[in-house]
């Protein structure tokens, strides 16, 4: 796996810095002022025309590109580039009025009215045709324009449509999947339950609160179909762009852990992954714990294309108006949160939005240029300074990392966990659980890939798979091969219960052959009340070197060691003394089973042991102060170590041996690095 990639568009081997740019809301005079400010802000890339369809096609078939011609020319003249958008995210009113089929139908079978955005039918042939037409015209017009750098397809695809066209498309997707065999579908969905067996394809409808929601096979297939149909729509959007501008990279902006689309599947279809990040800094507990969550998502975005740098397509330079607590970013946080994305593999820092809109929903959303209209604002200065920092990091562009650790966070697994009726709905917390297992690595500056079940495990030393409830075909087999070949597997309670259709494995859990790998049989799971606690007591002389007991909550699998070594047992309840943590030697590797949801102190001690024993790659060979992380990018020759202080107090970080160049400060650094609150430095080694 390479650690050095080419720049997003090799024509421009620098960080992209800029934001969502809506010249369609403003006048030529303001555009010229925007260019002046863009240079002052050290910005170089504008995501242009995302919601500009009506301005581009004010009447059906009547196009007006004259204004965009001027904007593109201005960008090129001012050393700026366009991350040029296709406008399908919001459509002109004439289109909805003339072709009502483009309006979505909700799950309760009501057709929406025209308004808002991101709400078109993905199946509608008319919409597809209209979108392709405007996209073709954009590509024809700007294919050779020097400002065109990246294509930004639509905006934040999401949601579902339940219209008749989509029902028909869903049925044909199902026919294809089940080889036209209704019996196979009925078996996969276990539809004999409650007499829901289908006797005709036409009886099948998408899930609905006024219809079916309990056939888990159906709800899973609907989500899979929705992903596939959205990708199909995207492919339809990009067809003319690929044809006319094969050299221009294409992306569409993802939304972190948004559950509506299987992003790792979607990622295959884009040239570069991009995502929109809106953490609620300073208002949701400690910033460093929030930073852990965001780091997890950055790593997930980087890992989707095997380490290829991604784009931070949207972030806010100050306050996010729609949040429950739209707090201003405290001094230092803009720089820190932006460079955090870079530390984890982003080759861009882009914002929503460049200039504050004058009216409507986002007039109070943070922006580079405020309503006051000039550059003498705190936020503008923050942005300009960050732009200057990014220029110092040119050598980092394309550098990446090949971690020793992967954590599985899988969309389909999440869908299945969210749908099931077990474990108490509120506390399943699949994502939070994966992030809890990620945190000890973040605190040690150990790089991690966050991957799907379908990813290749073979390059890792350690595979962490919390709550891997659903085993898709071949996954157990690949896990077996991974452990047999010398890998270390860590998994938890609620692993290996169902297959890809959410049908329970028969013959004992963890199913599909994982029982042998783990050397345990998981007989049943106890769910405690939220306030209840139990403890796991470490066995004397256990090879982890852990002693005493740790608190555990929520879930307790009652397991039998079938060859595995028992490392800890439960302290109380009727299952006191039974195994709570085991390890099994399998082939050349080892497989751990963590039968209960243990506290962070346990996870920290446990992974500290594995990090040492497996000698996991880390950014710096030192203990980091609380709230501080170090993240690594390398081009194969140089190491770029991002040391970031997410705590609200100054810290002094011992660096161990070695001499470094501080790329931001320009200083030669060795021994210790002092960072102010929310401080960051990039060490080159
Ligand atoms: C994003 C969206 C942007 C803007 C932003 C505001 O989800 O893509 O267009 O609305 O939120 O935070």
XYZ file of C-alpha atoms and ligand atoms in Angstrom:
697
model
C 0.000 0.000 0.000
C 1.570 3.343 -0.975
C 1.936 6.146 1.565
C 2.517 8.810 -1.077
C -0.254 9.663 -3.507
C -0.455 12.285 -6.196
C -2.261 15.547 -5.477
C -6.057 15.517 -5.890
C -5.555 17.171 -9.239
C -1.874 16.685 -10.117
C -2.006 20.035 -11.900
C -2.181 21.702 -8.478
C 0.207 20.101 -5.949
C -0.858 22.311 -3.022
C -3.471 22.270 -0.294
C -6.848 23.484 -1.468
C -8.213 26.204 0.772
C -11.530 27.911 0.158
C -15.220 27.437 0.461
C -18.738 27.150 -0.876
C -19.074 30.103 -3.184
C -22.457 31.403 -4.291
C -21.838 34.251 -6.744
C -25.337 33.583 -8.082
C -26.607 35.416 -4.974
C -24.478 38.510 -5.608
C -23.444 41.146 -8.161
C -20.350 41.527 -10.381
C -19.118 44.257 -8.099
C -19.164 41.861 -5.151
C -17.497 39.139 -7.263
C -14.542 41.449 -7.870
C -14.366 42.207 -4.174
C -14.512 38.454 -3.500
C -11.404 37.998 -5.625
C -9.513 40.630 -3.674
C -10.554 39.040 -0.405
C -9.818 35.530 -1.639
C -6.192 36.436 -2.159
C -5.987 38.203 1.180
C -7.444 35.136 2.890
C -4.853 32.892 1.248
C -7.678 30.977 -0.382
C -7.315 29.268 -3.724
C -10.341 27.033 -4.342
C -14.002 27.984 -4.495
C -16.792 25.401 -4.547
C -18.843 27.213 -7.097
C -22.460 27.039 -8.179
C -23.710 24.289 -5.886
C -27.259 25.673 -5.821
C -27.188 27.761 -8.995
C -29.511 25.820 -11.287
C -32.196 28.486 -11.620
C -29.595 31.095 -12.469
C -28.124 28.759 -15.085
C -31.438 27.660 -16.576
C -34.056 30.244 -15.628
C -36.589 28.677 -17.994
C -36.721 25.170 -19.313
C -34.216 24.858 -22.120
C -33.057 28.499 -21.821
C -29.544 28.556 -20.492
C -27.488 31.473 -19.254
C -23.846 30.806 -18.535
C -22.702 34.370 -19.049
C -22.439 35.137 -15.335
C -20.587 31.899 -14.588
C -18.220 32.596 -17.495
C -17.271 35.828 -15.790
C -16.845 34.169 -12.390
C -14.682 31.391 -13.821
C -12.549 33.938 -15.654
C -12.185 36.024 -12.519
C -11.090 32.968 -10.569
C -8.472 32.075 -13.164
C -7.202 35.656 -13.347
C -6.781 35.719 -9.586
C -4.985 32.390 -9.183
C -8.087 30.724 -7.867
C -9.658 27.461 -8.920
C -13.187 26.186 -9.096
C -14.381 23.049 -7.395
C -17.234 23.273 -9.837
C -20.581 21.880 -8.773
C -23.382 20.218 -10.641
C -26.581 21.854 -9.447
C -28.887 18.881 -8.831
C -29.040 19.434 -5.040
C -31.804 22.029 -5.485
C -33.994 22.421 -8.548
C -35.791 25.308 -10.207
C -39.462 25.762 -9.355
C -40.422 25.434 -13.030
C -39.025 21.917 -13.020
C -41.085 20.734 -10.038
C -44.193 22.415 -11.422
C -43.897 20.954 -14.878
C -42.720 17.457 -13.821
C -44.181 16.553 -10.414
C -42.581 13.105 -10.632
C -39.285 14.703 -9.550
C -40.765 15.447 -6.121
C -40.106 12.789 -3.554
C -42.754 10.666 -1.912
C -42.144 10.150 1.805
C -42.247 6.806 3.611
C -45.837 7.496 4.644
C -46.659 7.892 0.950
C -47.178 11.649 0.679
C -45.713 13.584 -2.219
C -43.795 16.630 -1.024
C -44.329 20.155 -2.319
C -41.609 22.125 -4.041
C -39.177 23.712 -1.596
C -36.038 23.223 0.473
C -33.394 21.039 -1.225
C -31.859 17.561 -1.441
C -35.300 16.117 -2.059
C -35.577 14.881 -5.611
C -36.537 11.379 -6.711
C -33.403 9.407 -7.615
C -35.317 7.277 -10.119
C -37.306 9.857 -12.100
C -36.228 9.591 -15.765
C -37.145 13.247 -16.274
C -34.914 14.409 -13.450
C -32.057 12.272 -14.656
C -32.432 13.665 -18.150
C -32.574 17.277 -16.966
C -29.574 16.826 -14.682
C -27.549 15.162 -17.401
C -28.362 17.956 -19.768
C -27.229 20.766 -17.502
C -24.164 18.780 -16.466
C -23.250 18.185 -20.102
C -23.547 21.880 -20.837
C -21.365 22.744 -17.862
C -18.728 20.264 -18.984
C -18.869 21.408 -22.599
C -18.516 25.004 -21.596
C -15.740 24.690 -19.025
C -13.843 21.572 -20.111
C -10.819 23.618 -21.102
C -11.203 26.400 -18.587
C -8.038 26.895 -16.535
C -10.082 27.436 -13.343
C -11.723 23.992 -13.435
C -9.920 21.803 -10.884
C -12.394 19.320 -9.365
C -16.033 18.364 -9.994
C -18.315 18.625 -6.961
C -21.317 16.442 -7.718
C -24.599 17.675 -6.333
C -24.538 18.176 -2.575
C -24.795 15.761 0.318
C -26.846 13.081 -1.388
C -29.234 11.517 1.095
C -32.782 10.521 1.922
C -35.183 8.192 0.176
C -38.086 8.349 -2.217
C -41.046 5.965 -2.064
C -42.892 6.935 -5.259
C -44.257 4.395 -7.731
C -41.176 4.745 -9.918
C -38.978 3.902 -6.928
C -41.206 0.965 -5.924
C -40.805 -0.454 -9.425
C -37.053 0.158 -9.358
C -36.810 -1.514 -5.942
C -38.679 -4.570 -7.217
C -36.430 -4.928 -10.213
C -33.379 -4.528 -7.950
C -34.812 -7.373 -5.822
C -35.561 -9.555 -8.843
C -31.970 -9.183 -9.933
C -30.597 -9.866 -6.462
C -32.737 -12.977 -5.955
C -32.472 -14.279 -9.523
C -36.188 -13.761 -10.078
C -36.839 -16.394 -7.430
C -39.485 -15.247 -4.955
C -38.891 -18.297 -2.747
C -35.308 -17.202 -2.234
C -36.454 -13.751 -1.246
C -39.067 -15.150 1.132
C -36.450 -17.337 2.762
C -33.925 -14.524 3.072
C -36.514 -12.275 4.653
C -37.946 -15.075 6.814
C -41.317 -13.823 5.678
C -43.298 -16.826 6.922
C -43.129 -14.954 10.226
C -46.574 -13.323 10.790
C -47.706 -14.826 7.485
C -45.849 -12.202 5.459
C -44.868 -14.542 2.641
C -45.015 -12.769 -0.726
C -46.725 -14.593 -3.550
C -46.208 -11.922 -6.196
C -43.392 -9.414 -6.703
C -45.961 -6.637 -7.014
C -46.940 -7.127 -3.369
C -43.563 -5.865 -2.237
C -43.430 -2.262 -1.035
C -40.649 -0.228 0.538
C -40.732 0.015 4.354
C -43.328 2.399 5.714
C -44.743 3.436 9.079
C -48.175 2.672 7.622
C -46.957 -0.647 6.194
C -44.037 -2.987 6.846
C -41.126 -2.210 9.141
C -40.437 -5.498 10.910
C -39.154 -7.696 8.102
C -35.509 -6.956 8.751
C -34.423 -8.536 5.489
C -36.721 -6.124 3.671
C -35.518 -3.044 5.550
C -31.898 -4.037 4.952
C -32.465 -4.618 1.265
C -34.277 -1.294 1.000
C -31.267 0.495 2.469
C -28.953 -1.379 0.126
C -31.178 -0.502 -2.801
C -31.253 3.174 -1.722
C -27.462 3.261 -1.714
C -27.290 1.564 -5.102
C -29.950 3.810 -6.597
C -28.167 6.916 -5.316
C -24.890 5.693 -6.796
C -26.744 4.960 -10.013
C -28.069 8.521 -10.040
C -24.564 9.809 -9.355
C -23.210 7.715 -12.236
C -25.848 9.229 -14.452
C -24.757 12.710 -13.324
C -21.104 12.100 -14.039
C -21.453 10.351 -17.414
C -21.081 13.567 -19.478
C -18.283 14.823 -17.209
C -16.278 11.632 -17.617
C -16.767 11.787 -21.343
C -15.734 15.417 -21.738
C -13.288 15.961 -18.859
C -11.628 12.601 -18.152
C -8.729 14.330 -16.386
C -10.801 16.225 -13.844
C -11.284 14.343 -10.552
C -14.845 13.844 -9.363
C -16.182 13.811 -5.834
C -19.418 14.177 -3.940
C -19.494 15.357 -0.349
C -20.298 12.736 2.302
C -21.674 13.437 5.763
C -19.519 11.557 8.233
C -21.338 8.619 9.777
C -24.682 9.490 8.148
C -26.521 6.182 8.170
C -28.654 6.612 5.032
C -25.953 5.613 2.529
C -23.280 2.961 2.673
C -20.332 5.285 2.101
C -17.582 2.701 1.662
C -19.664 1.293 -1.188
C -20.220 4.770 -2.639
C -16.534 5.617 -2.284
C -15.659 3.150 -5.036
C -17.483 5.412 -7.501
C -15.694 8.678 -6.662
C -12.151 9.680 -7.600
C -11.501 11.335 -4.276
C -13.471 11.078 -1.058
C -14.744 14.286 0.507
C -16.758 15.011 3.604
C -18.433 17.817 5.536
C -17.442 18.155 9.182
C -19.395 20.157 11.761
C -18.273 19.321 15.309
C -19.915 21.288 18.107
C -16.698 22.552 19.704
C -16.661 23.906 23.244
C -20.221 22.848 23.929
C -20.472 19.076 24.162
C -18.257 17.923 27.010
C -14.509 18.041 26.605
C -13.095 19.140 23.277
C -10.525 16.390 23.246
C -13.195 13.724 23.495
C -15.036 15.356 20.629
C -11.733 15.449 18.757
C -11.514 11.658 19.171
C -14.899 11.259 17.479
C -13.937 13.534 14.590
C -10.557 11.829 14.230
C -12.388 8.512 13.890
C -14.430 9.902 10.993
C -11.392 11.451 9.303
C -9.652 8.070 9.511
C -12.736 6.389 8.106
C -12.706 8.787 5.156
C -9.011 8.234 4.511
C -9.314 4.455 4.761
C -12.179 4.235 2.271
C -9.734 4.615 -0.572
C -6.859 2.707 1.019
C -5.153 5.763 2.465
C -5.650 8.121 -0.446
C -5.905 11.692 0.894
C -9.443 13.024 1.090
C -11.016 16.476 1.004
C -12.464 18.350 3.931
C -15.132 19.805 1.684
C -17.048 21.778 4.289
C -16.260 23.026 7.755
C -17.145 26.229 9.501
C -14.694 29.056 10.121
C -16.680 30.127 13.161
C -20.163 29.241 14.439
C -22.609 26.771 12.915
C -25.941 28.559 13.162
C -28.219 25.501 13.180
C -26.567 23.784 16.139
C -28.214 23.657 19.558
C -25.204 25.574 20.890
C -23.764 27.664 18.043
C -20.709 28.694 19.985
C -17.913 30.679 18.390
C -14.678 28.785 17.876
C -12.329 29.796 20.662
C -8.949 31.296 19.669
C -6.754 28.586 18.217
C -9.565 26.154 17.491
C -9.970 27.112 13.862
C -6.347 26.369 13.158
C -6.359 23.229 15.287
C -9.559 21.691 13.916
C -8.554 22.459 10.335
C -5.093 20.959 10.762
C -6.661 17.986 12.512
C -8.302 17.084 9.201
C -4.940 17.499 7.476
C -3.222 15.380 10.129
C -5.563 12.490 9.327
C -5.127 12.752 5.575
C -7.091 15.676 4.176
C -5.432 17.596 1.359
C -7.933 20.438 1.601
C -9.517 22.765 4.113
C -12.757 24.138 2.717
C -15.623 25.942 4.315
C -19.249 26.462 4.231
C -19.401 29.316 3.343
C -17.260 31.935 1.673
C -19.603 34.924 2.056
C -22.515 35.062 4.477
C -25.747 34.903 2.592
C -27.873 38.027 3.088
C -31.176 36.254 3.614
C -32.838 32.921 4.199
C -31.769 29.986 6.352
C -28.014 30.419 6.413
C -27.611 34.158 6.855
C -26.203 33.632 10.346
C -23.985 30.666 9.462
C -20.258 31.226 9.959
C -18.452 32.393 6.815
C -15.087 33.740 5.797
C -16.584 37.069 4.746
C -19.056 38.568 7.180
C -21.993 40.894 6.424
C -19.744 43.773 7.388
C -18.028 43.081 4.080
C -14.351 43.721 4.829
C -11.339 41.729 5.904
C -10.893 43.234 9.365
C -12.673 40.528 11.322
C -11.402 37.942 13.747
C -12.701 35.091 11.606
C -11.158 36.436 8.412
C -7.795 36.737 10.152
C -8.079 33.141 11.416
C -8.765 31.941 7.893
C -5.954 33.977 6.350
C -3.500 32.670 8.945
C -4.549 29.115 8.317
C -4.060 29.685 4.593
C -0.528 30.861 5.331
C 0.049 27.714 7.436
C -1.168 25.469 4.644
C 1.355 27.014 2.271
C 4.103 25.902 4.653
C 2.844 22.331 4.428
C 3.139 21.849 0.665
C 5.455 18.874 1.114
C 2.737 17.049 3.040
C 0.350 16.975 0.059
C -0.199 13.375 -1.024
C 1.531 11.904 2.046
C -0.485 9.308 3.933
C -0.089 6.536 6.453
C -0.302 2.750 6.560
C -1.491 1.925 10.087
C -0.934 -1.388 11.853
C -4.410 -1.210 13.385
C -7.835 -1.372 11.787
C -11.182 -0.976 13.495
C -14.211 -2.310 11.706
C -17.088 0.147 11.573
C -19.541 -1.229 9.060
C -22.641 0.484 7.670
C -24.654 -2.670 7.011
C -23.794 -3.966 10.467
C -25.034 -0.677 11.866
C -28.279 -0.887 9.903
C -28.890 -4.360 11.270
C -28.059 -3.367 14.855
C -30.299 -0.308 14.636
C -33.195 -2.391 13.329
C -33.095 -5.331 15.707
C -35.200 -5.681 18.815
C -32.683 -6.634 21.479
C -30.197 -5.029 23.875
C -32.536 -2.083 24.591
C -32.755 0.482 21.805
C -31.102 3.422 23.561
C -27.888 1.777 24.630
C -26.714 -0.246 21.656
C -24.535 2.664 20.575
C -22.621 0.869 17.879
C -20.721 3.928 16.639
C -19.928 5.118 20.170
C -18.654 1.647 21.017
C -16.309 1.610 18.033
C -15.100 5.082 19.001
C -14.497 3.952 22.591
C -12.200 1.241 21.207
C -10.513 3.831 18.984
C -9.763 6.302 21.779
C -6.807 4.457 23.385
C -5.028 4.523 20.029
C -5.717 8.241 19.533
C -4.336 8.956 22.988
C -1.137 7.090 22.131
C -0.710 8.616 18.695
C -1.190 5.236 17.039
C -2.623 5.608 13.534
C -5.783 3.607 12.823
C -7.759 2.758 9.705
C -11.523 2.639 10.177
C -12.737 0.081 7.667
C -15.785 -1.815 6.434
C -16.250 -5.572 6.773
C -15.528 -5.848 3.084
C -12.053 -4.283 3.363
C -8.835 -6.257 3.053
C -7.514 -7.107 6.544
C -4.209 -8.601 5.491
C -1.980 -5.524 5.922
C -2.802 -5.033 9.614
C -1.306 -6.484 12.773
C -4.374 -5.807 14.885
C -8.010 -6.010 13.843
C -10.572 -4.625 16.292
C -14.158 -5.573 15.531
C -16.570 -4.366 18.228
C -20.143 -5.701 18.059
C -19.672 -7.362 14.698
C -23.243 -8.622 14.808
C -23.641 -9.269 11.095
C -21.150 -11.358 9.198
C -21.510 -10.807 5.489
C -20.476 -13.645 3.197
C -16.767 -14.354 3.331
C -16.032 -12.075 6.291
C -15.625 -14.855 8.856
C -13.430 -16.710 6.397
C -11.192 -13.682 5.945
C -11.023 -13.144 9.696
C -9.996 -16.790 10.099
C -7.264 -16.343 7.513
C -6.139 -13.115 9.195
C -5.755 -14.765 12.609
C -4.324 -17.988 11.205
C -1.667 -15.909 9.454
C -0.524 -14.291 12.699
C -2.950 -11.388 13.122
C -4.462 -10.371 16.443
C -8.244 -10.069 16.570
C -10.212 -8.297 19.281
C -13.941 -8.679 19.286
C -16.732 -8.239 21.779
C -20.156 -9.394 22.966
C -22.797 -9.460 20.220
C -20.508 -10.721 17.511
C -21.373 -13.165 14.773
C -25.106 -13.543 15.413
C -26.576 -13.113 11.931
C -25.781 -13.452 8.262
C -26.167 -10.746 5.605
C -29.962 -11.177 5.603
C -30.157 -10.766 9.356
C -30.939 -14.485 9.727
C -29.492 -15.931 12.916
C -26.677 -18.421 12.589
C -27.760 -21.765 13.971
C -25.485 -24.001 15.978
C -24.045 -21.522 18.479
C -22.555 -18.026 18.394
C -20.183 -16.538 17.270
C -21.329 -18.129 14.022
C -19.908 -18.880 10.626
C -16.797 -20.534 12.050
C -15.725 -17.712 14.373
C -16.563 -19.875 17.378
C -13.465 -21.969 16.695
C -11.261 -18.948 16.072
C -12.298 -17.385 19.375
C -12.499 -20.672 21.253
C -15.717 -19.622 22.965
C -19.401 -20.355 22.771
C -21.555 -17.341 23.556
C -24.680 -18.841 25.058
C -26.790 -15.799 26.022
C -26.492 -12.086 26.795
C -27.682 -10.260 29.890
C -28.709 -6.587 29.509
C -28.536 -4.659 32.777
C -30.518 -1.530 33.618
C -28.678 1.707 32.697
C -27.622 2.465 36.266
C -26.480 -1.090 37.089
C -22.844 -2.143 37.094
C -20.864 -5.352 37.325
C -17.114 -5.845 37.391
C -14.630 -7.982 35.561
C -11.897 -9.396 37.751
C -8.550 -10.075 36.124
C -7.207 -13.600 36.552
C -4.008 -13.915 38.566
C -0.922 -14.000 36.389
C -2.828 -13.263 33.203
C -0.540 -12.616 30.212
C -1.924 -9.077 29.795
C -0.295 -8.153 33.078
C -3.528 -6.499 34.260
C -4.578 -6.745 37.876
C -7.624 -5.958 40.004
C -11.047 -5.320 38.588
C -12.731 -3.014 36.094
C -16.245 -1.687 35.902
C -18.595 -2.947 33.187
C -22.094 -1.943 32.153
C -24.977 -2.660 29.786
C -24.114 -6.032 28.227
C -22.743 -9.279 29.603
C -22.335 -12.290 27.388
C -22.389 -15.603 29.225
C -19.682 -17.482 27.430
C -18.089 -20.908 27.703
C -14.382 -21.182 27.099
C -13.965 -23.906 24.509
C -10.206 -23.917 24.364
C -9.702 -20.207 24.985
C -7.724 -19.025 27.999
C -9.812 -17.128 30.554
C -8.220 -13.759 31.365
C -10.966 -12.287 33.540
C -14.237 -13.332 35.149
C -17.410 -11.572 36.285
C -17.559 -10.345 39.883
C -21.266 -10.564 40.612
C -24.719 -11.632 39.431
C -25.668 -15.266 39.020
C -22.838 -15.580 36.491
C -20.105 -14.489 38.934
C -16.914 -16.407 38.232
C -17.787 -17.098 34.605
C -15.407 -15.915 31.835
C -15.572 -12.228 30.930
C -12.463 -11.976 28.775
C -10.692 -14.705 26.845
C -7.906 -15.192 24.380
C -7.510 -18.059 21.982
C -4.450 -19.065 20.036
C -5.454 -19.874 16.482
C -2.896 -20.684 13.851
C -0.134 -18.134 14.248
C -2.416 -15.490 15.736
C -4.591 -14.738 18.722
C -8.255 -13.874 19.133
C -9.673 -11.993 22.130
C -13.307 -12.020 23.192
C -14.428 -9.175 25.438
C -17.733 -10.468 26.728
C -18.921 -7.303 28.488
C -18.982 -3.549 27.850
C -16.023 -2.519 29.986
C -15.065 0.957 31.119
C -12.555 3.213 29.382
C -9.903 2.435 31.998
C -10.073 -1.192 30.961
C -9.898 -0.401 27.245
C -6.949 1.850 27.891
C -4.980 -0.753 29.873
C -5.915 -3.550 27.514
C -4.878 -1.761 24.331
C -1.740 -0.379 26.014
C -0.646 -3.968 26.466
C -1.410 -4.899 22.856
C 0.293 -1.754 21.544
C 3.489 -2.745 23.327
C 3.345 -6.420 22.551
C 2.609 -5.896 18.873
C 4.966 -2.944 18.628
C 2.329 -0.929 16.782
C 3.366 1.944 14.554
C 2.995 5.252 16.395
C 3.702 8.868 15.567
C 6.007 9.462 18.542
C 7.498 6.863 20.893
C 6.354 8.736 24.022
C 3.439 9.066 26.434
C 1.296 12.041 25.516
C -0.436 14.351 27.994
C -4.207 14.048 28.324
C -6.037 15.742 25.454
C -2.987 15.627 23.199
C -2.539 13.379 20.205
C 0.111 12.934 17.557
C -0.849 11.820 14.071
C 1.436 10.689 11.313
C 1.661 11.227 7.574
C 4.658 10.089 5.606
C 5.802 10.227 2.005
C 7.947 7.142 2.546
C 11.025 9.258 3.214
C 9.994 12.049 5.576
C 7.674 11.763 8.529
C 5.212 14.566 9.236
C 4.049 14.374 12.831
C 1.071 16.530 13.762
C 1.123 17.185 17.500
C -2.227 18.613 18.575
C -3.372 19.897 21.935
C -7.152 19.701 22.280
C -7.050 20.607 25.943
C -7.878 24.154 27.072
C -4.524 24.527 28.851
C -0.894 24.760 27.678
C 1.081 21.501 27.589
C 4.677 20.476 27.295
C 5.165 17.324 25.242
C 8.289 15.215 25.666
C 9.365 14.182 22.176
C 11.912 11.521 22.985
C 15.046 11.291 20.911
C 15.400 12.871 17.504
C 15.594 16.278 15.906
C 12.658 17.830 14.166
C 11.869 20.790 12.006
C 8.717 22.627 13.078
C 7.020 23.270 9.763
C 4.598 25.842 11.175
C 6.981 27.735 13.466
C 10.055 27.241 11.303
C 12.012 26.359 14.451
C 14.440 23.487 15.000
C 12.849 21.385 17.738
C 14.171 18.641 19.970
C 13.530 17.328 23.465
C 10.237 19.034 24.269
C 7.484 20.800 22.424
C 5.479 23.459 24.255
C 2.010 24.018 22.922
C -0.488 26.640 24.074
C -4.147 25.724 24.622
C -5.521 24.415 21.314
C -1.983 24.587 19.948
C -0.581 22.544 17.077
C 2.791 21.987 15.430
C 3.800 19.844 12.491
C 7.141 18.155 13.061
C 9.130 17.020 10.088
C 11.517 14.170 10.750
C -24.158 21.330 4.942
C -24.598 21.694 3.530
C -24.293 23.138 3.218
C -24.739 24.022 4.339
C -24.106 23.564 5.627
C -24.460 24.412 6.811
O -24.744 20.153 5.384
O -23.962 20.886 2.590
O -24.924 23.491 1.998
O -26.116 23.994 4.432
O -24.528 22.255 5.899
O -23.831 23.954 7.979
